[in-house]
Amino acid sequence: MHSQLYISLLKAEALSAEVHYIVTEAMQKSYAGVIVSPVWTARVAAMLAGSGIRIGTTVGFPHGTNKATLKAIESTSSIKDGADDIFVSAHLLPLIGRDFSAARGELLEVAKAARATRRDVAIHVIIEAPLLLSLGSGRSEEAIAVACKAVRESGCDGIVTASGYHRAGGASSAALAAIKPQAEGLALIAMGGVQNATVAQAFVDSGADRAVIEPC
């Protein structure tokens, strides 16, 4: 039973057979959820109907540079397709600049749209922590604090280490250690370059609430 682990397939060239593979893996190994790109969400929701496995999808992924209005629309569409969890790539510039108002404003627009569509949807925000940690002493701590506060005060539920698509890196012990003191009630999710359940479970054992495997 892997109640804290999700399995994902987010590469742009994903094939139907690969989607079926991760859904089968999730069912056989009792993973908590499956995360796929929006184009696959409705199909995976149909495949997992009644299983108790959560369906996750991405918004503004992986760069986070879509306008907040478009992220809100994408969230609403995916929730209607059956998503239980949405993973929103934050716009990084406000985080790098420690601009709390701008960071919160974007996420608030997404959260309002998502909650209006389905009140109990879980909203997790990808902050590319390895990039923020590269800002240097003082600046990195402040950037992560701003990110966590923006996620929390916008009404979102979780904070995600990384997309795995930024050159700064993916999930790491350093990212978890930097985020955890600032999380204050947010779910902390290790994501980005986690290739198997053993590594994912190690992140959970190190303090993550959940971890996301990306085997393909």
Coordinates of N, CA and C in Angstrom, one line a residue:
M1 N 0.8 -1.2 0.0 CA 0.0 0.0 0.0 C 0.9 1.2 0.0
H2 N 0.7 2.1 -1.0 CA 1.5 3.3 -1.1 C 0.6 4.5 -1.0
S3 N 0.1 4.8 0.2 CA -1.0 5.8 0.4 C -0.4 7.2 0.3
Q4 N 0.9 7.4 0.3 CA 1.4 8.7 0.2 C 2.2 9.0 -1.1
L5 N 2.1 8.0 -2.0 CA 2.8 8.1 -3.3 C 1.8 8.3 -4.5
Y6 N 2.2 9.2 -5.4 CA 1.5 9.3 -6.7 C 2.4 8.9 -7.8
I7 N 1.8 8.4 -8.9 CA 2.6 8.1 -10.1 C 2.2 9.1 -11.2
S8 N 3.2 9.5 -12.0 CA 2.8 10.5 -13.0 C 3.4 10.2 -14.4
L9 N 2.7 10.8 -15.4 CA 3.2 10.8 -16.8 C 2.9 12.2 -17.3
L10 N 4.0 12.9 -17.5 CA 3.8 14.3 -17.9 C 4.6 14.8 -19.1
K11 N 5.3 13.8 -19.7 CA 6.1 14.2 -20.9 C 5.2 14.5 -22.0
A12 N 5.6 15.4 -22.9 CA 4.8 15.9 -24.0 C 4.4 14.8 -25.0
E13 N 5.3 13.8 -25.2 CA 5.2 12.8 -26.2 C 4.5 11.5 -25.6
A14 N 3.9 11.6 -24.5 CA 3.3 10.4 -23.9 C 2.3 9.7 -24.8
L15 N 2.4 8.4 -24.8 CA 1.6 7.6 -25.7 C 0.4 7.0 -24.9
S16 N -0.6 6.6 -25.6 CA -1.8 6.0 -24.9 C -1.4 4.7 -24.1
A17 N -0.5 3.9 -24.7 CA 0.0 2.7 -24.0 C 0.7 3.1 -22.7
E18 N 1.4 4.2 -22.6 CA 2.1 4.6 -21.4 C 1.1 5.1 -20.3
V19 N 0.1 5.7 -20.8 CA -1.0 6.1 -19.9 C -1.6 4.9 -19.2
H20 N -1.9 3.9 -20.0 CA -2.5 2.7 -19.5 C -1.6 2.0 -18.6
Y21 N -0.3 2.1 -18.8 CA 0.7 1.4 -18.0 C 0.7 2.1 -16.6
I22 N 0.7 3.4 -16.5 CA 0.8 4.0 -15.2 C -0.5 3.8 -14.4
V23 N -1.6 3.8 -15.1 CA -2.9 3.5 -14.5 C -2.9 2.1 -13.9
T24 N -2.4 1.2 -14.7 CA -2.4 -0.2 -14.2 C -1.4 -0.3 -13.0
E25 N -0.3 0.4 -13.0 CA 0.7 0.4 -11.9 C 0.0 0.9 -10.7
A26 N -0.7 2.0 -10.8 CA -1.4 2.6 -9.7 C -2.4 1.7 -9.0
M27 N -3.1 1.0 -9.8 CA -4.1 0.0 -9.3 C -3.5 -1.2 -8.7
Q28 N -2.4 -1.7 -9.3 CA -1.8 -2.9 -8.8 C -1.0 -2.6 -7.5
K29 N -0.4 -1.4 -7.4 CA 0.4 -1.1 -6.3 C -0.2 -0.2 -5.2
S30 N -1.5 0.1 -5.5 CA -2.3 0.9 -4.5 C -1.7 2.3 -4.3
Y31 N -1.3 3.0 -5.4 CA -0.8 4.3 -5.2 C -2.0 5.2 -4.9
A32 N -1.7 6.3 -4.3 CA -2.7 7.3 -3.9 C -3.3 8.0 -5.0
G33 N -2.6 8.2 -6.1 CA -3.1 9.0 -7.2 C -2.2 8.8 -8.5
V34 N -2.8 9.3 -9.6 CA -2.2 9.3 -10.9 C -2.2 10.7 -11.4
I35 N -1.1 11.2 -11.9 CA -1.0 12.6 -12.4 C -0.7 12.5 -13.9
V36 N -1.6 13.1 -14.7 CA -1.3 13.2 -16.2 C -1.6 14.6 -16.7
S37 N -1.1 14.8 -17.9 CA -1.4 16.1 -18.6 C -2.9 16.3 -18.8
P38 N -3.3 17.5 -18.9 CA -4.8 17.8 -19.1 C -5.4 17.0 -20.2
V39 N -4.7 16.8 -21.3 CA -5.3 16.1 -22.5 C -5.7 14.6 -22.1
W40 N -5.1 14.1 -21.1 CA -5.4 12.7 -20.7 C -6.4 12.6 -19.5
T41 N -6.7 13.7 -18.9 CA -7.4 13.7 -17.6 C -8.7 12.9 -17.7
A42 N -9.6 13.2 -18.7 CA -10.9 12.6 -18.8 C -10.8 11.1 -19.0
R43 N -9.8 10.7 -19.8 CA -9.6 9.2 -20.0 C -9.2 8.5 -18.7
V44 N -8.3 9.1 -18.0 CA -7.8 8.5 -16.8 C -8.9 8.5 -15.7
A45 N -9.7 9.5 -15.7 CA -10.8 9.6 -14.7 C -11.8 8.5 -15.0
A46 N -12.0 8.2 -16.3 CA -12.9 7.1 -16.6 C -12.3 5.7 -16.3
M47 N -11.1 5.6 -16.5 CA -10.4 4.3 -16.2 C -10.3 4.0 -14.7
L48 N -10.2 5.1 -13.9 CA -10.1 4.9 -12.5 C -11.4 5.1 -11.7
A49 N -12.5 5.3 -12.4 CA -13.8 5.5 -11.7 C -14.1 4.4 -10.7
G50 N -14.4 4.8 -9.5 CA -14.7 3.8 -8.4 C -13.5 3.2 -7.7
S51 N -12.3 3.5 -8.2 CA -11.1 2.8 -7.6 C -10.7 3.5 -6.3
G52 N -11.0 4.7 -6.1 CA -10.5 5.4 -4.9 C -9.2 6.1 -5.1
I53 N -8.6 5.9 -6.3 CA -7.3 6.5 -6.7 C -7.6 7.9 -7.2
R54 N -6.9 8.9 -6.7 CA -7.1 10.2 -7.1 C -6.5 10.5 -8.5
I55 N -7.2 11.4 -9.2 CA -6.8 11.9 -10.5 C -6.2 13.3 -10.4
G56 N -4.9 13.4 -10.8 CA -4.3 14.7 -10.7 C -3.9 15.2 -12.1
T57 N -3.9 16.5 -12.3 CA -3.4 17.0 -13.6 C -2.7 18.3 -13.3
T58 N -2.1 18.9 -14.4 CA -1.2 20.1 -14.3 C -1.9 21.3 -14.9
V59 N -1.5 22.5 -14.4 CA -2.0 23.7 -14.9 C -0.8 24.7 -15.1
G60 N -0.8 25.3 -16.3 CA 0.3 26.2 -16.7 C 1.7 25.5 -16.6
F61 N 1.7 24.2 -16.9 CA 2.9 23.4 -16.7 C 3.7 23.3 -18.0
P62 N 5.1 23.3 -17.9 CA 5.8 23.4 -16.7 C 6.4 24.8 -16.3
H63 N 6.2 25.7 -17.2 CA 6.9 27.0 -17.0 C 6.2 28.0 -16.1
G64 N 4.8 27.9 -16.0 CA 4.1 28.8 -15.2 C 3.9 30.2 -15.8
T65 N 4.1 30.3 -17.1 CA 4.1 31.7 -17.7 C 2.8 32.0 -18.3
N66 N 1.8 31.1 -18.3 CA 0.4 31.5 -18.7 C -0.1 32.6 -17.8
K67 N -1.0 33.4 -18.4 CA -1.7 34.4 -17.6 C -2.6 33.7 -16.6
A68 N -2.8 34.4 -15.4 CA -3.6 33.8 -14.4 C -5.0 33.4 -14.9
T69 N -5.6 34.2 -15.7 CA -6.9 33.9 -16.3 C -6.9 32.6 -17.0
L70 N -5.9 32.4 -17.8 CA -5.8 31.1 -18.6 C -5.6 29.9 -17.6
K71 N -4.8 30.1 -16.6 CA -4.6 29.1 -15.6 C -6.0 28.7 -14.9
A72 N -6.8 29.8 -14.6 CA -8.1 29.5 -14.0 C -9.0 28.7 -14.9
I73 N -9.0 29.1 -16.2 CA -9.8 28.3 -17.2 C -9.3 26.9 -17.3
E74 N -8.0 26.7 -17.4 CA -7.5 25.4 -17.5 C -7.8 24.5 -16.3
S75 N -7.8 25.1 -15.1 CA -8.1 24.4 -13.8 C -9.6 24.0 -13.9
T76 N -10.5 24.9 -14.3 CA -11.9 24.6 -14.3 C -12.2 23.5 -15.3
S77 N -11.6 23.5 -16.5 CA -11.8 22.5 -17.5 C -11.3 21.1 -17.0
S78 N -10.1 21.1 -16.4 CA -9.6 19.8 -15.9 C -10.4 19.2 -14.8
I79 N -10.9 20.1 -13.9 CA -11.8 19.6 -12.8 C -13.1 19.0 -13.4
K80 N -13.6 19.7 -14.4 CA -14.8 19.1 -15.0 C -14.6 17.8 -15.7
D81 N -13.3 17.6 -16.1 CA -12.9 16.3 -16.7 C -12.7 15.2 -15.7
G82 N -12.7 15.6 -14.4 CA -12.6 14.6 -13.4 C -11.4 14.7 -12.4
A83 N -10.6 15.8 -12.5 CA -9.4 15.9 -11.7 C -9.8 16.1 -10.2
D84 N -9.1 15.4 -9.3 CA -9.3 15.6 -7.9 C -8.2 16.5 -7.4
D85 N -7.1 16.5 -8.0 CA -5.9 17.4 -7.6 C -5.4 18.1 -8.8
I86 N -5.1 19.4 -8.7 CA -4.5 20.1 -9.7 C -3.1 20.7 -9.2
F87 N -2.1 20.6 -10.1 CA -0.8 21.0 -9.8 C -0.4 22.2 -10.6
V88 N -0.4 23.4 -10.0 CA -0.3 24.6 -10.7 C 1.2 25.1 -10.7
S89 N 1.7 25.3 -11.9 CA 3.1 25.9 -11.9 C 3.0 27.4 -11.7
A90 N 3.6 27.9 -10.6 CA 3.5 29.3 -10.3 C 4.4 30.1 -11.3
H91 N 4.0 31.3 -11.5 CA 4.8 32.3 -12.2 C 6.0 32.6 -11.4
L92 N 7.2 32.3 -11.9 CA 8.4 32.3 -11.0 C 8.9 33.7 -10.7
L93 N 8.7 34.7 -11.6 CA 9.2 36.0 -11.4 C 8.8 36.6 -10.1
P94 N 7.5 36.6 -9.7 CA 7.2 37.1 -8.4 C 7.9 36.4 -7.2
L95 N 8.1 35.1 -7.4 CA 8.8 34.4 -6.3 C 10.2 34.8 -6.2
I96 N 10.9 34.9 -7.4 CA 12.3 35.3 -7.4 C 12.4 36.7 -6.8
G97 N 11.5 37.6 -7.2 CA 11.5 39.0 -6.7 C 10.9 39.2 -5.3
R98 N 10.5 38.1 -4.7 CA 9.8 38.1 -3.3 C 8.7 39.1 -3.3
D99 N 7.8 39.1 -4.4 CA 6.7 39.9 -4.5 C 5.4 39.1 -4.0
F100 N 5.1 39.2 -2.8 CA 4.0 38.4 -2.2 C 2.7 38.8 -2.8
S101 N 2.4 40.0 -3.0 CA 1.1 40.4 -3.6 C 0.9 39.8 -5.0
A102 N 1.9 39.9 -5.8 CA 1.7 39.3 -7.2 C 1.6 37.8 -7.1
A103 N 2.4 37.2 -6.3 CA 2.4 35.7 -6.2 C 1.0 35.3 -5.7
R104 N 0.5 35.9 -4.7 CA -0.8 35.6 -4.1 C -1.9 35.9 -5.1
G105 N -1.8 37.0 -5.8 CA -2.9 37.4 -6.7 C -3.1 36.4 -7.8
E106 N -2.1 35.8 -8.3 CA -2.2 34.8 -9.4 C -2.9 33.6 -8.8
L107 N -2.4 33.1 -7.7 CA -2.9 31.9 -7.1 C -4.4 32.0 -6.6
L108 N -4.7 33.2 -6.2 CA -6.0 33.5 -5.7 C -7.0 33.3 -6.8
E109 N -6.7 33.8 -8.0 CA -7.6 33.8 -9.2 C -7.8 32.3 -9.6
V110 N -6.7 31.5 -9.5 CA -6.8 30.1 -9.8 C -7.7 29.4 -8.8
A111 N -7.4 29.6 -7.5 CA -8.2 29.0 -6.5 C -9.7 29.3 -6.5
K112 N -10.0 30.5 -6.7 CA -11.4 30.9 -6.8 C -12.1 30.2 -7.9
A113 N -11.5 30.1 -9.1 CA -12.1 29.4 -10.2 C -12.3 27.9 -9.9
A114 N -11.2 27.3 -9.3 CA -11.2 25.9 -9.0 C -12.3 25.6 -8.0
R115 N -12.4 26.3 -6.9 CA -13.3 26.1 -5.8 C -14.8 26.3 -6.3
A116 N -15.0 27.2 -7.2 CA -16.3 27.4 -7.8 C -16.8 26.2 -8.6
T117 N -15.8 25.5 -9.1 CA -16.1 24.3 -10.0 C -16.3 23.1 -9.1
R118 N -15.5 22.9 -8.1 CA -15.6 21.8 -7.2 C -14.9 22.2 -5.9
R119 N -15.7 22.3 -4.8 CA -15.2 22.9 -3.6 C -14.1 22.1 -3.0
D120 N -14.1 20.7 -3.1 CA -13.2 19.9 -2.4 C -11.9 19.5 -3.3
V121 N -11.8 20.2 -4.4 CA -10.6 19.9 -5.2 C -9.3 20.3 -4.4
A122 N -8.3 19.5 -4.5 CA -7.0 19.9 -3.9 C -6.1 20.7 -4.9
I123 N -5.6 21.8 -4.4 CA -4.8 22.7 -5.3 C -3.3 22.7 -4.7
H124 N -2.4 22.3 -5.5 CA -1.0 22.2 -5.1 C -0.2 23.1 -6.1
V125 N 0.8 23.8 -5.5 CA 1.5 24.8 -6.3 C 3.0 24.4 -6.4
I126 N 3.5 24.4 -7.7 CA 4.9 24.0 -8.0 C 5.7 25.3 -7.9
I127 N 6.7 25.3 -7.1 CA 7.5 26.6 -6.9 C 8.9 26.6 -7.4
E128 N 9.4 25.4 -8.0 CA 10.8 25.3 -8.4 C 11.7 25.7 -7.3
A129 N 11.7 25.0 -6.2 CA 12.5 25.3 -5.1 C 14.0 25.3 -5.4
P130 N 14.5 24.4 -6.2 CA 15.9 24.5 -6.5 C 16.4 25.8 -7.1
L131 N 15.5 26.4 -7.9 CA 15.8 27.7 -8.5 C 15.9 28.7 -7.4
L132 N 14.9 28.7 -6.5 CA 14.8 29.7 -5.4 C 16.0 29.5 -4.5
L133 N 16.4 28.3 -4.3 CA 17.6 28.1 -3.4 C 18.9 28.6 -4.0
S134 N 18.9 28.8 -5.3 CA 20.1 29.2 -6.0 C 20.3 30.8 -5.9
L135 N 19.3 31.4 -5.3 CA 19.4 32.9 -5.2 C 20.4 33.4 -4.2
G136 N 20.8 32.5 -3.3 CA 21.9 32.8 -2.3 C 21.3 33.1 -1.0
S137 N 22.2 33.1 0.0 CA 21.8 33.2 1.4 C 20.9 34.5 1.6
G138 N 19.9 34.3 2.4 CA 19.0 35.4 2.7 C 17.9 35.5 1.7
R139 N 18.3 35.7 0.4 CA 17.3 35.9 -0.7 C 16.5 34.6 -0.9
S140 N 17.2 33.4 -0.8 CA 16.5 32.2 -1.1 C 15.5 31.9 0.0
E141 N 15.9 32.1 1.3 CA 15.0 31.9 2.4 C 13.8 32.7 2.3
E142 N 14.0 34.0 1.9 CA 12.9 34.9 1.8 C 12.0 34.5 0.7
A143 N 12.5 34.1 -0.5 CA 11.7 33.7 -1.6 C 10.8 32.5 -1.3
I144 N 11.4 31.5 -0.6 CA 10.6 30.3 -0.2 C 9.5 30.7 0.8
A145 N 9.9 31.6 1.7 CA 8.9 32.1 2.7 C 7.7 32.8 2.0
V146 N 8.0 33.6 1.0 CA 7.0 34.3 0.2 C 6.1 33.3 -0.5
A147 N 6.8 32.4 -1.1 CA 6.1 31.3 -1.9 C 5.1 30.6 -1.0
C148 N 5.5 30.1 0.2 CA 4.7 29.4 1.1 C 3.5 30.3 1.6
K149 N 3.8 31.5 1.9 CA 2.7 32.4 2.4 C 1.7 32.7 1.3
A150 N 2.2 32.8 0.1 CA 1.3 33.1 -1.1 C 0.4 31.9 -1.3
V151 N 0.9 30.7 -1.2 CA 0.2 29.5 -1.4 C -0.9 29.3 -0.3
R152 N -0.5 29.5 0.9 CA -1.4 29.4 2.0 C -2.5 30.4 2.0
E153 N -2.1 31.7 1.8 CA -3.1 32.8 1.9 C -4.0 32.9 0.6
S154 N -3.7 32.2 -0.4 CA -4.6 32.1 -1.6 C -5.6 31.0 -1.5
G155 N -5.5 30.2 -0.4 CA -6.4 29.1 -0.2 C -6.0 27.8 -0.9
C156 N -4.8 27.7 -1.3 CA -4.4 26.5 -1.9 C -4.0 25.5 -0.8
D157 N -3.7 24.2 -1.2 CA -3.5 23.2 -0.2 C -2.1 22.7 0.0
G158 N -1.3 22.7 -1.1 CA 0.0 22.1 -1.0 C 1.0 22.8 -1.7
I159 N 2.3 22.6 -1.4 CA 3.4 23.2 -2.0 C 4.3 22.1 -2.6
V160 N 4.7 22.2 -3.8 CA 5.4 21.2 -4.6 C 6.8 21.6 -4.9
T161 N 7.8 20.8 -4.6 CA 9.2 21.2 -4.7 C 9.6 21.7 -6.1
A162 N 9.2 20.9 -7.1 CA 9.7 21.2 -8.5 C 8.9 20.5 -9.6
S163 N 8.9 21.0 -10.8 CA 8.3 20.3 -11.9 C 9.1 19.2 -12.4
G164 N 10.4 19.3 -12.3 CA 11.3 18.3 -12.9 C 11.8 18.7 -14.3
Y165 N 11.2 19.9 -14.8 CA 11.5 20.3 -16.1 C 12.4 21.6 -16.1
H166 N 12.8 22.1 -14.9 CA 13.6 23.3 -14.9 C 15.1 22.8 -14.7
R167 N 16.0 23.5 -15.4 CA 17.4 23.1 -15.3 C 18.0 23.2 -13.9
A168 N 17.3 23.9 -13.0 CA 17.8 24.1 -11.7 C 17.8 22.8 -10.9
G169 N 16.9 21.9 -11.3 CA 16.8 20.6 -10.7 C 15.4 20.2 -10.2
G170 N 15.3 19.0 -9.6 CA 14.0 18.5 -9.1 C 14.0 18.4 -7.6
A171 N 13.3 17.3 -7.2 CA 13.1 17.1 -5.7 C 14.5 16.9 -5.1
S172 N 14.7 17.4 -3.9 CA 15.9 17.2 -3.2 C 15.7 17.3 -1.7
S173 N 16.6 16.7 -0.9 CA 16.5 16.9 0.5 C 16.7 18.3 0.9
A174 N 17.5 19.1 0.2 CA 17.7 20.5 0.5 C 16.4 21.3 0.3
A175 N 15.7 21.0 -0.7 CA 14.4 21.6 -1.0 C 13.4 21.4 0.1
L176 N 13.3 20.1 0.5 CA 12.4 19.8 1.6 C 12.8 20.5 2.9
A177 N 14.1 20.5 3.2 CA 14.5 21.1 4.4 C 14.2 22.6 4.4
A178 N 14.3 23.3 3.3 CA 14.1 24.7 3.2 C 12.6 25.0 3.3
I179 N 11.8 24.2 2.7 CA 10.3 24.5 2.6 C 9.6 24.1 4.0
K180 N 10.0 23.0 4.6 CA 9.2 22.5 5.7 C 9.0 23.5 6.8
P181 N 10.0 24.3 7.3 CA 9.7 25.2 8.3 C 8.7 26.3 8.0
Q182 N 8.5 26.6 6.7 CA 7.7 27.6 6.2 C 6.3 27.1 5.8
A183 N 6.1 25.8 5.7 CA 4.9 25.2 5.2 C 3.7 25.5 6.0
E184 N 3.8 25.3 7.3 CA 2.7 25.7 8.2 C 1.3 25.2 7.8
G185 N 1.2 23.9 7.8 CA -0.2 23.4 7.5 C -0.4 23.0 6.0
L186 N 0.5 23.4 5.1 CA 0.4 23.0 3.7 C 1.0 21.6 3.6
A187 N 0.4 20.9 2.7 CA 1.0 19.6 2.3 C 2.3 19.8 1.5
L188 N 3.3 19.1 1.9 CA 4.6 19.2 1.2 C 4.8 18.0 0.3
I189 N 5.0 18.3 -1.0 CA 5.0 17.3 -2.0 C 6.3 17.3 -2.7
A190 N 7.0 16.2 -2.6 CA 8.3 16.0 -3.3 C 8.0 15.6 -4.8
M191 N 8.5 16.4 -5.7 CA 8.2 16.0 -7.1 C 9.3 16.6 -8.0
G192 N 9.6 15.9 -9.0 CA 10.7 16.3 -10.0 C 11.8 15.3 -10.0
G193 N 11.8 14.5 -11.0 CA 13.0 13.5 -11.2 C 13.0 12.4 -10.2
V194 N 11.8 12.0 -9.6 CA 11.7 10.9 -8.7 C 11.4 9.7 -9.5
Q195 N 12.3 8.8 -9.8 CA 12.1 7.7 -10.8 C 11.5 6.4 -10.3
N196 N 11.5 6.2 -9.0 CA 10.9 4.9 -8.5 C 10.4 5.1 -7.1
A197 N 9.6 4.1 -6.7 CA 9.0 4.1 -5.4 C 9.9 4.2 -4.2
T198 N 11.1 3.6 -4.4 CA 12.1 3.6 -3.3 C 12.6 5.0 -3.0
V199 N 12.9 5.7 -4.0 CA 13.3 7.1 -3.9 C 12.2 8.0 -3.3
A200 N 11.0 7.7 -3.9 CA 9.8 8.5 -3.4 C 9.5 8.3 -1.9
Q201 N 9.6 7.0 -1.5 CA 9.4 6.7 -0.1 C 10.4 7.3 0.8
A202 N 11.7 7.4 0.3 CA 12.7 8.1 1.1 C 12.4 9.5 1.3
F203 N 11.8 10.2 0.3 CA 11.4 11.6 0.5 C 10.3 11.7 1.6
V204 N 9.4 10.8 1.5 CA 8.3 10.8 2.6 C 8.9 10.6 3.9
D205 N 9.8 9.6 4.0 CA 10.5 9.3 5.3 C 11.3 10.5 5.8
S206 N 11.7 11.4 4.9 CA 12.5 12.6 5.2 C 11.6 13.8 5.5
G207 N 10.3 13.6 5.5 CA 9.4 14.8 5.9 C 8.4 15.2 4.9
A208 N 8.5 14.7 3.6 CA 7.4 15.1 2.7 C 6.1 14.4 3.0
D209 N 5.0 15.0 2.8 CA 3.7 14.4 3.0 C 3.3 13.5 1.9
R210 N 3.8 13.8 0.7 CA 3.6 12.9 -0.4 C 4.8 13.0 -1.4
A211 N 4.9 12.1 -2.3 CA 6.0 12.1 -3.3 C 5.4 11.6 -4.6
V212 N 5.9 12.1 -5.7 CA 5.4 11.8 -7.0 C 6.5 11.1 -7.8
I213 N 6.1 9.9 -8.3 CA 7.1 9.1 -9.1 C 6.8 9.4 -10.6
E214 N 7.9 9.6 -11.3 CA 7.7 9.8 -12.8 C 8.6 8.7 -13.5
P215 N 8.0 7.5 -13.7 CA 8.9 6.4 -14.2 C 9.1 6.4 -15.7
C216 N 8.3 7.1 -16.4 CA 8.5 7.1 -17.9 C 9.2 8.3 -18.4

